[in-house]
PDB file of C-alpha atoms and ligand atoms in Angstrom:
ATOM      1  CA  MET A  26     121.926  76.612  30.610  1.00 97.00           C
ATOM      2  CA  ILE A  27     121.470  80.406  30.556  1.00 98.00           C
ATOM      3  CA  SER A  28     120.734  82.471  33.630  1.00 98.00           C
ATOM      4  CA  PHE A  29     120.264  86.242  33.843  1.00 98.00           C
ATOM      5  CA  GLN A  30     120.051  87.540  37.407  1.00 98.00           C
ATOM      6  CA  GLN A  31     119.219  91.212  37.902  1.00 98.00           C
ATOM      7  CA  VAL A  32     121.115  92.119  34.750  1.00 98.00           C
ATOM      8  CA  GLU A  33     121.476  95.803  33.949  1.00 98.00           C
ATOM      9  CA  LYS A  34     123.110  97.262  30.907  1.00 98.00           C
ATOM     10  CA  HIS A  35     123.806 100.846  29.905  1.00 98.00           C
ATOM     11  CA  TYR A  36     125.062 102.302  26.660  1.00 97.00           C
ATOM     12  CA  GLY A  37     126.668 105.422  28.098  1.00 96.00           C
ATOM     13  CA  ASP A  38     123.766 107.264  29.740  1.00 96.00           C
ATOM     14  CA  PHE A  39     121.150 105.080  28.085  1.00 98.00           C
ATOM     15  CA  HIS A  40     119.717 102.345  30.312  1.00 98.00           C
ATOM     16  CA  VAL A  41     119.025  99.602  27.774  1.00 98.00           C
ATOM     17  CA  LEU A  42     118.429  96.491  29.941  1.00 98.00           C
ATOM     18  CA  LYS A  43     116.611  96.909  33.250  1.00 98.00           C
ATOM     19  CA  GLY A  44     116.584  94.199  35.890  1.00 98.00           C
ATOM     20  CA  ILE A  45     116.574  91.248  33.520  1.00 98.00           C
ATOM     21  CA  ASN A  46     115.837  87.899  35.166  1.00 98.00           C
ATOM     22  CA  LEU A  47     115.601  84.949  32.828  1.00 98.00           C
ATOM     23  CA  GLN A  48     116.362  81.262  33.215  1.00 98.00           C
ATOM     24  CA  ILE A  49     116.632  79.004  30.176  1.00 98.00           C
ATOM     25  CA  LYS A  50     116.994  75.256  30.569  1.00 98.00           C
ATOM     26  CA  GLN A  51     118.874  72.876  28.334  1.00 98.00           C
ATOM     27  CA  GLY A  52     116.792  71.979  25.285  1.00 98.00           C
ATOM     28  CA  GLU A  53     114.400  74.873  25.751  1.00 98.00           C
ATOM     29  CA  VAL A  54     113.329  77.087  22.867  1.00 98.00           C
ATOM     30  CA  VAL A  55     112.681  80.642  24.001  1.00 98.00           C
ATOM     31  CA  VAL A  56     111.296  83.178  21.539  1.00 98.00           C
ATOM     32  CA  VAL A  57     111.865  86.838  22.366  1.00 98.00           C
ATOM     33  CA  VAL A  58     109.390  89.336  20.944  1.00 98.00           C
ATOM     34  CA  GLY A  59     108.756  93.033  21.443  1.00 97.00           C
ATOM     35  CA  PRO A  60     108.807  96.409  19.744  1.00 97.00           C
ATOM     36  CA  SER A  61     111.836  97.673  17.879  1.00 96.00           C
ATOM     37  CA  GLY A  62     114.348  99.251  20.268  1.00 97.00           C
ATOM     38  CA  SER A  63     113.126  97.305  23.307  1.00 98.00           C
ATOM     39  CA  GLY A  64     116.527  95.661  23.881  1.00 98.00           C
ATOM     40  CA  LYS A  65     116.023  92.224  22.302  1.00 98.00           C
ATOM     41  CA  SER A  66     119.263  92.210  20.294  1.00 98.00           C
ATOM     42  CA  THR A  67     121.212  93.641  23.207  1.00 98.00           C
ATOM     43  CA  MET A  68     119.956  90.902  25.536  1.00 98.00           C
ATOM     44  CA  LEU A  69     120.876  88.231  22.991  1.00 98.00           C
ATOM     45  CA  ARG A  70     124.325  89.732  22.382  1.00 98.00           C
ATOM     46  CA  CYS A  71     125.060  89.775  26.108  1.00 98.00           C
ATOM     47  CA  ILE A  72     124.814  85.962  26.145  1.00 98.00           C
ATOM     48  CA  ASN A  73     128.052  85.565  24.173  1.00 95.00           C
ATOM     49  CA  ARG A  74     129.441  88.852  25.451  1.00 96.00           C
ATOM     50  CA  LEU A  75     129.294  90.686  22.163  1.00 96.00           C
ATOM     51  CA  GLU A  76     127.986  93.241  24.655  1.00 97.00           C
ATOM     52  CA  ALA A  77     129.166  93.422  28.265  1.00 96.00           C
ATOM     53  CA  ILE A  78     126.614  93.807  31.039  1.00 97.00           C
ATOM     54  CA  THR A  79     126.900  96.672  33.533  1.00 97.00           C
ATOM     55  CA  SER A  80     125.806  94.735  36.619  1.00 97.00           C
ATOM     56  CA  GLY A  81     124.067  91.573  37.739  1.00 98.00           C
ATOM     57  CA  GLU A  82     125.005  87.990  36.931  1.00 98.00           C
ATOM     58  CA  LEU A  83     124.892  86.196  33.617  1.00 98.00           C
ATOM     59  CA  ILE A  84     125.781  82.527  33.584  1.00 98.00           C
ATOM     60  CA  VAL A  85     125.969  80.354  30.462  1.00 97.00           C
ATOM     61  CA  GLY A  86     126.617  76.671  31.091  1.00 96.00           C
ATOM     62  CA  ASP A  87     129.651  76.576  33.387  1.00 95.00           C
ATOM     63  CA  TYR A  88     130.754  80.092  32.481  1.00 97.00           C
ATOM     64  CA  LYS A  89     130.238  83.343  34.352  1.00 97.00           C
ATOM     65  CA  VAL A  90     129.861  85.679  31.388  1.00 96.00           C
ATOM     66  CA  HIS A  91     130.005  88.760  33.637  1.00 93.00           C
ATOM     67  CA  ASP A  92     133.336  87.691  35.134  1.00 94.00           C
ATOM     68  CA  LYS A  93     136.319  89.400  33.498  1.00 91.00           C
ATOM     69  CA  LYS A  94     138.425  86.294  34.224  1.00 95.00           C
ATOM     70  CA  THR A  95     136.234  84.017  32.094  1.00 96.00           C
ATOM     71  CA  ASP A  96     137.845  82.746  28.888  1.00 95.00           C
ATOM     72  CA  ILE A  97     135.327  84.193  26.460  1.00 94.00           C
ATOM     73  CA  ASN A  98     136.788  82.541  23.364  1.00 91.00           C
ATOM     74  CA  GLU A  99     136.410  79.152  25.010  1.00 92.00           C
ATOM     75  CA  MET A 100     132.844  79.975  26.047  1.00 94.00           C
ATOM     76  CA  ARG A 101     131.906  81.165  22.561  1.00 93.00           C
ATOM     77  CA  ARG A 102     132.741  77.760  21.075  1.00 91.00           C
ATOM     78  CA  ASP A 103     129.571  76.506  22.708  1.00 94.00           C
ATOM     79  CA  ILE A 104     127.363  79.257  21.293  1.00 97.00           C
ATOM     80  CA  GLY A 105     126.358  79.615  17.656  1.00 96.00           C
ATOM     81  CA  MET A 106     124.845  82.876  16.475  1.00 96.00           C
ATOM     82  CA  VAL A 107     122.828  83.644  13.364  1.00 97.00           C
ATOM     83  CA  PHE A 108     122.188  87.260  12.402  1.00 95.00           C
ATOM     84  CA  GLN A 109     119.641  89.038  10.246  1.00 95.00           C
ATOM     85  CA  HIS A 110     122.272  89.752   7.581  1.00 95.00           C
ATOM     86  CA  PHE A 111     123.886  86.300   7.258  1.00 91.00           C
ATOM     87  CA  ASN A 112     127.445  87.731   7.727  1.00 93.00           C
ATOM     88  CA  LEU A 113     129.075  85.176   5.402  1.00 97.00           C
ATOM     89  CA  TYR A 114     132.561  85.849   4.033  1.00 97.00           C
ATOM     90  CA  PRO A 115     131.779  86.966   0.461  1.00 97.00           C
ATOM     91  CA  HIS A 116     135.165  85.988  -0.992  1.00 98.00           C
ATOM     92  CA  LYS A 117     135.035  82.451   0.395  1.00 98.00           C
ATOM     93  CA  LYS A 118     133.132  79.510  -1.051  1.00 98.00           C
ATOM     94  CA  VAL A 119     130.248  78.122   0.983  1.00 98.00           C
ATOM     95  CA  ILE A 120     132.268  75.130   2.180  1.00 98.00           C
ATOM     96  CA  ASP A 121     135.177  77.348   3.231  1.00 98.00           C
ATOM     97  CA  ASN A 122     132.816  79.630   5.136  1.00 98.00           C
ATOM     98  CA  ILE A 123     131.802  76.602   7.166  1.00 98.00           C
ATOM     99  CA  THR A 124     135.201  74.965   7.688  1.00 98.00           C
ATOM    100  CA  LEU A 125     137.027  78.162   8.671  1.00 97.00           C
ATOM    101  CA  ALA A 126     136.171  78.209  12.386  1.00 94.00           C
ATOM    102  CA  PRO A 127     136.418  74.439  12.984  1.00 95.00           C
ATOM    103  CA  ILE A 128     139.927  74.493  11.439  1.00 96.00           C
ATOM    104  CA  LYS A 129     141.111  77.732  13.059  1.00 93.00           C
ATOM    105  CA  VAL A 130     139.354  77.625  16.419  1.00 89.00           C
ATOM    106  CA  ARG A 131     138.970  73.890  17.047  1.00 89.00           C
ATOM    107  CA  GLY A 132     142.174  72.923  15.236  1.00 93.00           C
ATOM    108  CA  MET A 133     140.354  70.358  13.142  1.00 96.00           C
ATOM    109  CA  ALA A 134     142.005  68.727  10.119  1.00 98.00           C
ATOM    110  CA  LYS A 135     140.744  70.139   6.794  1.00 98.00           C
ATOM    111  CA  LYS A 136     139.355  66.819   5.577  1.00 98.00           C
ATOM    112  CA  GLU A 137     137.365  66.212   8.738  1.00 97.00           C
ATOM    113  CA  ALA A 138     136.096  69.811   8.762  1.00 98.00           C
ATOM    114  CA  GLU A 139     134.916  69.384   5.170  1.00 98.00           C
ATOM    115  CA  GLU A 140     133.107  66.150   5.989  1.00 98.00           C
ATOM    116  CA  ILE A 141     131.344  67.863   8.863  1.00 97.00           C
ATOM    117  CA  ALA A 142     130.529  70.858   6.655  1.00 98.00           C
ATOM    118  CA  MET A 143     128.964  68.589   4.047  1.00 98.00           C
ATOM    119  CA  TYR A 144     126.942  66.836   6.735  1.00 97.00           C
ATOM    120  CA  TYR A 145     125.416  70.124   7.886  1.00 97.00           C
ATOM    121  CA  LEU A 146     124.933  71.461   4.354  1.00 97.00           C
ATOM    122  CA  GLU A 147     122.946  68.325   3.634  1.00 97.00           C
ATOM    123  CA  LYS A 148     120.999  68.860   6.842  1.00 96.00           C
ATOM    124  CA  VAL A 149     119.957  72.360   5.716  1.00 97.00           C
ATOM    125  CA  GLY A 150     119.263  71.041   2.205  1.00 96.00           C
ATOM    126  CA  ILE A 151     121.944  72.738   0.089  1.00 96.00           C
ATOM    127  CA  GLN A 152     124.839  70.308  -0.247  1.00 96.00           C
ATOM    128  CA  ASP A 153     124.886  71.089  -3.987  1.00 98.00           C
ATOM    129  CA  LYS A 154     125.973  74.679  -3.201  1.00 98.00           C
ATOM    130  CA  ALA A 155     129.187  73.748  -1.385  1.00 98.00           C
ATOM    131  CA  GLN A 156     131.436  75.101  -4.130  1.00 98.00           C
ATOM    132  CA  SER A 157     129.404  78.264  -4.793  1.00 98.00           C
ATOM    133  CA  PHE A 158     130.132  81.746  -3.499  1.00 98.00           C
ATOM    134  CA  PRO A 159     127.559  83.407  -1.217  1.00 98.00           C
ATOM    135  CA  SER A 160     126.628  85.944  -3.925  1.00 97.00           C
ATOM    136  CA  GLN A 161     125.495  83.055  -6.133  1.00 98.00           C
ATOM    137  CA  LEU A 162     122.898  81.978  -3.545  1.00 98.00           C
ATOM    138  CA  SER A 163     119.454  83.283  -2.670  1.00 97.00           C
ATOM    139  CA  GLY A 164     118.957  84.975   0.695  1.00 97.00           C
ATOM    140  CA  GLY A 165     117.260  81.896   2.112  1.00 97.00           C
ATOM    141  CA  GLN A 166     120.131  79.699   0.964  1.00 97.00           C
ATOM    142  CA  GLN A 167     122.700  82.089   2.430  1.00 98.00           C
ATOM    143  CA  GLN A 168     120.923  82.050   5.760  1.00 97.00           C
ATOM    144  CA  ARG A 169     120.883  78.242   5.706  1.00 97.00           C
ATOM    145  CA  VAL A 170     124.647  78.322   5.113  1.00 98.00           C
ATOM    146  CA  ALA A 171     124.962  80.625   8.132  1.00 98.00           C
ATOM    147  CA  ILE A 172     123.014  78.120  10.229  1.00 98.00           C
ATOM    148  CA  ALA A 173     125.150  75.216   8.945  1.00 98.00           C
ATOM    149  CA  ARG A 174     128.241  77.248   9.811  1.00 97.00           C
ATOM    150  CA  GLY A 175     126.986  77.706  13.360  1.00 96.00           C
ATOM    151  CA  LEU A 176     126.133  74.030  13.733  1.00 97.00           C
ATOM    152  CA  ALA A 177     129.518  72.855  12.432  1.00 96.00           C
ATOM    153  CA  MET A 178     131.054  74.159  15.665  1.00 94.00           C
ATOM    154  CA  LYS A 179     128.756  71.731  17.546  1.00 94.00           C
ATOM    155  CA  PRO A 180     127.384  74.424  19.837  1.00 96.00           C
ATOM    156  CA  LYS A 181     125.270  73.763  22.915  1.00 97.00           C
ATOM    157  CA  ILE A 182     123.238  76.912  22.334  1.00 98.00           C
ATOM    158  CA  MET A 183     122.062  78.633  19.162  1.00 98.00           C
ATOM    159  CA  LEU A 184     121.122  82.308  19.188  1.00 98.00           C
ATOM    160  CA  PHE A 185     119.061  83.748  16.337  1.00 98.00           C
ATOM    161  CA  ASP A 186     118.564  87.501  15.888  1.00 98.00           C
ATOM    162  CA  GLU A 187     115.725  88.078  13.422  1.00 98.00           C
ATOM    163  CA  PRO A 188     117.079  85.414  11.059  1.00 97.00           C
ATOM    164  CA  THR A 189     114.281  85.847   8.522  1.00 97.00           C
ATOM    165  CA  SER A 190     113.769  89.618   8.626  1.00 96.00           C
ATOM    166  CA  ALA A 191     116.003  90.326   5.641  1.00 95.00           C
ATOM    167  CA  LEU A 192     114.512  87.575   3.477  1.00 95.00           C
ATOM    168  CA  ASP A 193     111.976  87.789   0.690  1.00 95.00           C
ATOM    169  CA  PRO A 194     108.701  86.310   1.962  1.00 95.00           C
ATOM    170  CA  GLU A 195     108.946  83.168  -0.151  1.00 95.00           C
ATOM    171  CA  MET A 196     112.244  82.246   1.542  1.00 96.00           C
ATOM    172  CA  VAL A 197     111.173  82.657   5.125  1.00 97.00           C
ATOM    173  CA  GLY A 198     109.626  79.183   5.324  1.00 97.00           C
ATOM    174  CA  GLU A 199     112.748  77.265   4.298  1.00 96.00           C
ATOM    175  CA  VAL A 200     114.789  78.926   7.048  1.00 97.00           C
ATOM    176  CA  LEU A 201     112.089  78.469   9.700  1.00 97.00           C
ATOM    177  CA  ASP A 202     111.843  74.784   8.714  1.00 97.00           C
ATOM    178  CA  VAL A 203     115.543  74.292   9.446  1.00 97.00           C
ATOM    179  CA  MET A 204     115.093  76.015  12.802  1.00 98.00           C
ATOM    180  CA  LYS A 205     112.072  73.867  13.620  1.00 98.00           C
ATOM    181  CA  THR A 206     114.096  70.725  12.951  1.00 97.00           C
ATOM    182  CA  LEU A 207     116.834  71.956  15.264  1.00 97.00           C
ATOM    183  CA  ALA A 208     114.317  72.734  17.969  1.00 97.00           C
ATOM    184  CA  HIS A 209     112.790  69.275  17.723  1.00 97.00           C
ATOM    185  CA  GLU A 210     116.249  67.729  17.991  1.00 97.00           C
ATOM    186  CA  GLY A 211     116.650  69.340  21.398  1.00 97.00           C
ATOM    187  CA  MET A 212     118.911  72.296  20.673  1.00 98.00           C
ATOM    188  CA  THR A 213     118.774  75.048  23.283  1.00 98.00           C
ATOM    189  CA  MET A 214     117.647  78.087  21.291  1.00 98.00           C
ATOM    190  CA  VAL A 215     116.981  81.748  21.921  1.00 98.00           C
ATOM    191  CA  VAL A 216     115.231  83.297  18.955  1.00 98.00           C
ATOM    192  CA  VAL A 217     114.385  86.949  18.412  1.00 98.00           C
ATOM    193  CA  THR A 218     111.759  87.036  15.682  1.00 97.00           C
ATOM    194  CA  HIS A 219     108.617  88.709  14.421  1.00 96.00           C
ATOM    195  CA  GLU A 220     107.376  85.360  13.086  1.00 97.00           C
ATOM    196  CA  MET A 221     104.515  84.810  15.495  1.00 96.00           C
ATOM    197  CA  GLY A 222     103.542  81.552  13.774  1.00 96.00           C
ATOM    198  CA  PHE A 223     106.975  80.156  14.571  1.00 97.00           C
ATOM    199  CA  ALA A 224     106.691  81.341  18.177  1.00 97.00           C
ATOM    200  CA  ARG A 225     103.296  79.743  18.560  1.00 97.00           C
ATOM    201  CA  GLU A 226     104.356  76.453  17.044  1.00 97.00           C
ATOM    202  CA  VAL A 227     107.920  75.969  18.281  1.00 97.00           C
ATOM    203  CA  ALA A 228     108.533  78.028  21.429  1.00 98.00           C
ATOM    204  CA  ASP A 229     108.432  76.480  24.860  1.00 98.00           C
ATOM    205  CA  ARG A 230     108.196  80.000  26.195  1.00 98.00           C
ATOM    206  CA  VAL A 231     107.624  83.461  24.789  1.00 98.00           C
ATOM    207  CA  VAL A 232     109.407  86.392  26.409  1.00 98.00           C
ATOM    208  CA  PHE A 233     107.917  89.809  25.701  1.00 98.00           C
ATOM    209  CA  MET A 234     110.232  92.804  26.111  1.00 98.00           C
ATOM    210  CA  ASP A 235     109.398  96.482  26.174  1.00 98.00           C
ATOM    211  CA  LYS A 236     111.660  99.435  27.007  1.00 98.00           C
ATOM    212  CA  GLY A 237     114.480  97.262  28.319  1.00 98.00           C
ATOM    213  CA  GLN A 238     112.362  95.098  30.588  1.00 98.00           C
ATOM    214  CA  ILE A 239     110.892  91.632  30.414  1.00 98.00           C
ATOM    215  CA  VAL A 240     107.241  92.526  30.770  1.00 98.00           C
ATOM    216  CA  GLU A 241     105.742  89.077  30.352  1.00 98.00           C
ATOM    217  CA  GLU A 242     106.945  85.502  30.050  1.00 97.00           C
ATOM    218  CA  ALA A 243     104.540  82.671  29.229  1.00 98.00           C
ATOM    219  CA  PRO A 244     104.009  79.513  27.170  1.00 98.00           C
ATOM    220  CA  PRO A 245     102.897  80.536  23.662  1.00 98.00           C
ATOM    221  CA  GLY A 246      99.355  79.203  24.071  1.00 97.00           C
ATOM    222  CA  GLU A 247      98.842  81.479  27.047  1.00 97.00           C
ATOM    223  CA  PHE A 248     100.749  84.459  25.669  1.00 97.00           C
ATOM    224  CA  PHE A 249      98.901  84.622  22.361  1.00 97.00           C
ATOM    225  CA  SER A 250      95.408  83.851  23.595  1.00 96.00           C
ATOM    226  CA  ASN A 251      95.449  85.667  26.909  1.00 95.00           C
ATOM    227  CA  PRO A 252      98.357  88.070  27.486  1.00 96.00           C
ATOM    228  CA  ARG A 253      98.292  89.378  31.039  1.00 96.00           C
ATOM    229  CA  GLU A 254      99.999  92.709  30.461  1.00 96.00           C
ATOM    230  CA  GLU A 255      98.444  95.645  28.665  1.00 96.00           C
ATOM    231  CA  ARG A 256     101.683  96.394  26.792  1.00 96.00           C
ATOM    232  CA  ALA A 257     101.789  92.826  25.472  1.00 97.00           C
ATOM    233  CA  ARG A 258      98.165  93.106  24.367  1.00 97.00           C
ATOM    234  CA  LEU A 259      98.840  96.328  22.475  1.00 96.00           C
ATOM    235  CA  PHE A 260     101.891  94.783  20.814  1.00 96.00           C
ATOM    236  CA  LEU A 261      99.946  91.693  19.718  1.00 96.00           C
ATOM    237  CA  ASN A 262      97.156  93.849  18.337  1.00 94.00           C
ATOM    238  CA  ARG A 263      99.701  95.573  16.149  1.00 94.00           C
ATOM    239  CA  VAL A 264     101.518  92.497  14.853  1.00 91.00           C
ATOM    240  CA  LEU A 265      98.804  89.827  14.536  1.00 85.00           C
TER     241      LEU A 265
HETATM  242  P1  ADP B  14     115.844  95.646  19.540  1.00 56.77           P
HETATM  243  O1  ADP B  14     116.721  94.538  19.089  1.00 56.77           O
HETATM  244  O2  ADP B  14     114.749  95.226  20.462  1.00 56.77           O
HETATM  245  O3  ADP B  14     115.296  96.452  18.396  1.00 56.77           O
HETATM  246  P2  ADP B  14     118.301  96.828  20.517  1.00 56.77           P
HETATM  247  O4  ADP B  14     118.811  95.926  21.573  1.00 56.77           O
HETATM  248  O5  ADP B  14     118.961  96.756  19.191  1.00 56.77           O
HETATM  249  O6  ADP B  14     116.721  96.671  20.406  1.00 56.77           O
HETATM  250  O7  ADP B  14     118.417  98.334  20.999  1.00 56.77           O
HETATM  251  C1  ADP B  14     117.833  98.791  22.191  1.00 56.77           C
HETATM  252  C2  ADP B  14     118.131 100.257  22.355  1.00 56.77           C
HETATM  253  O8  ADP B  14     119.508 100.456  22.556  1.00 56.77           O
HETATM  254  C3  ADP B  14     117.745 101.101  21.142  1.00 56.77           C
HETATM  255  O9  ADP B  14     117.216 102.320  21.628  1.00 56.77           O
HETATM  256  C4  ADP B  14     119.058 101.335  20.447  1.00 56.77           C
HETATM  257  O10 ADP B  14     119.055 102.566  19.762  1.00 56.77           O
HETATM  258  C5  ADP B  14     120.051 101.337  21.606  1.00 56.77           C
HETATM  259  N1  ADP B  14     121.359 100.820  21.190  1.00 56.77           N
HETATM  260  C6  ADP B  14     121.600  99.643  20.611  1.00 56.77           C
HETATM  261  N2  ADP B  14     122.917  99.449  20.399  1.00 56.77           N
HETATM  262  C7  ADP B  14     123.523 100.576  20.861  1.00 56.77           C
HETATM  263  C8  ADP B  14     124.896 101.003  20.955  1.00 56.77           C
HETATM  264  N3  ADP B  14     125.898 100.220  20.520  1.00 56.77           N
HETATM  265  N4  ADP B  14     125.132 102.211  21.507  1.00 56.77           N
HETATM  266  C9  ADP B  14     124.134 102.993  21.963  1.00 56.77           C
HETATM  267  N5  ADP B  14     122.825 102.650  21.926  1.00 56.77           N
HETATM  268  C10 ADP B  14     122.525 101.454  21.380  1.00 56.77           C
HETATM  269 MG1   MG B  15     117.206  93.846  17.203  1.00 56.77          MG
END
């Protein structure tokens, strides 16, 4: 579903991604961990070409992301993304936040888009907030709206960039629960997170990045109990 082959990326003179090779199968849940500044967000953002790669090959489904000829808007319909800071439209009601893209991008009728929005709001447990504005919701509720908004586009892949990092501790669980449900339903997911409990429980594979490289890649059982690389060991000692 996602394939990085010898991917390099530079920001000007700064070499941010170095020789990235990563294959993710349909239905797989891959959790990306690593120190701040190691390139996790950049790698994630390359998948839907929010960032362009410098060289190598990056393939998502049937699309060559690295190819300038690829219709990126078409490709992005298949990829939902959830950010640390929810990124909801503050002046739009919850339901309108969710129906906007299906109506504008997929050309869906308003009534159908609203039915789909309500379905996903119910799925994330906040159908009663449909007519509220984002500012009237808690952080955890806003993030669940952001997830519902992503799902309403019926993506094949969901990308999460530290979705719980901006939340008060008591709200982290409700967002992780929604993500767990998605994972169990077979969604292909790439999740950057510091929630090691989530990684341990839900990931099929943990990818550890440091200084722009994938240093280690292993099933969570192996990664957490017996990391092979010294850098991974040091990182785990700091965060666990
Ligand atoms: P992480 O998500 O692991 O914290 P990032 O991918 O955000 O890491 O950043 C990796 C490195 O690239 C950091 O050193 C960061 O300062 C740098 N960086 C990120 N975005 C940009 C940008 N748009 N321009 C220049 N440097 C950037
Ligand atoms: Mg980041």
